[in-house]
Amino acid sequence: NTLTGQGLRPTYIDGFTINGVSYFSYVFNSTASSSYVMKSAMTSSTLSTELAAQIRAGRVTVALTGYDRSGSARFGAIWR
């Protein structure tokens, strides 16, 4: 929230797990669109629902990551 509060917007997300703990790496850009949605920890079902909702809202997926969380697939995404 500190970076977005300074006008920076996420352009890349990478989710990964180390010793059972999920971490995220982001790239922020000052020229990216001010309208974006960023979500993480989504199941495949939640991702499908969210993807449909973002398409209906006129957004496109600009970044998508998949990672393991306690043996289950999880996803993070950014839409603009």
Short mmCIF file of C-alpha atoms in Angstrom, two decimals, residues 25-73:
data_model
loop_
_atom_site.label_atom_id
_atom_site.label_comp_id
_atom_site.label_asym_id
_atom_site.label_seq_id
_atom_site.Cartn_x
_atom_site.Cartn_y
_atom_site.Cartn_z
CA SER A 25 7.47 -10.31 -5.54
CA TYR A 26 6.05 -7.30 -7.38
CA VAL A 27 7.28 -4.84 -9.96
CA PHE A 28 5.78 -1.35 -9.76
CA ASN A 29 5.77 1.31 -12.45
CA SER A 30 4.99 5.01 -12.26
CA THR A 31 3.48 5.15 -15.76
CA ALA A 32 1.04 2.27 -15.37
CA SER A 33 -2.72 2.82 -15.47
CA SER A 34 -4.25 4.18 -12.29
CA SER A 35 -7.17 1.75 -12.59
CA TYR A 36 -6.16 -1.77 -11.62
CA VAL A 37 -7.23 -4.75 -9.52
CA MET A 38 -4.70 -7.00 -7.80
CA LYS A 39 -5.66 -10.25 -6.04
CA SER A 40 -3.72 -13.15 -4.55
CA ALA A 41 -4.34 -16.44 -2.71
CA MET A 42 -7.07 -17.39 -5.23
CA THR A 43 -8.05 -21.01 -5.82
CA SER A 44 -8.60 -22.08 -9.44
CA SER A 45 -12.35 -21.66 -8.92
CA THR A 46 -11.91 -18.17 -7.46
CA LEU A 47 -9.55 -17.26 -10.30
CA SER A 48 -12.13 -18.34 -12.89
CA THR A 49 -14.86 -16.31 -11.19
CA GLU A 50 -12.60 -13.26 -10.81
CA LEU A 51 -11.39 -13.50 -14.40
CA ALA A 52 -14.97 -13.48 -15.69
CA ALA A 53 -15.83 -10.50 -13.47
CA GLN A 54 -12.79 -8.52 -14.64
CA ILE A 55 -13.57 -9.24 -18.30
CA ARG A 56 -17.15 -8.00 -17.74
CA ALA A 57 -15.65 -4.85 -16.17
CA GLY A 58 -13.57 -4.29 -19.33
CA ARG A 59 -10.23 -5.13 -17.75
CA VAL A 60 -7.48 -7.33 -19.19
CA THR A 61 -5.08 -9.61 -17.35
CA VAL A 62 -1.59 -8.06 -17.32
CA ALA A 63 0.09 -10.49 -14.92
CA LEU A 64 -0.73 -13.95 -13.58
CA THR A 65 1.21 -16.24 -11.26
CA GLY A 66 0.64 -19.67 -9.81
CA TYR A 67 2.21 -21.09 -6.68
CA ASP A 68 1.87 -23.90 -4.13
CA ARG A 69 0.23 -23.25 -0.78
CA SER A 70 0.25 -26.28 1.52
CA GLY A 71 -0.07 -28.65 -1.42
CA SER A 72 -2.83 -26.70 -3.18
CA ALA A 73 -2.52 -24.49 -6.25
#
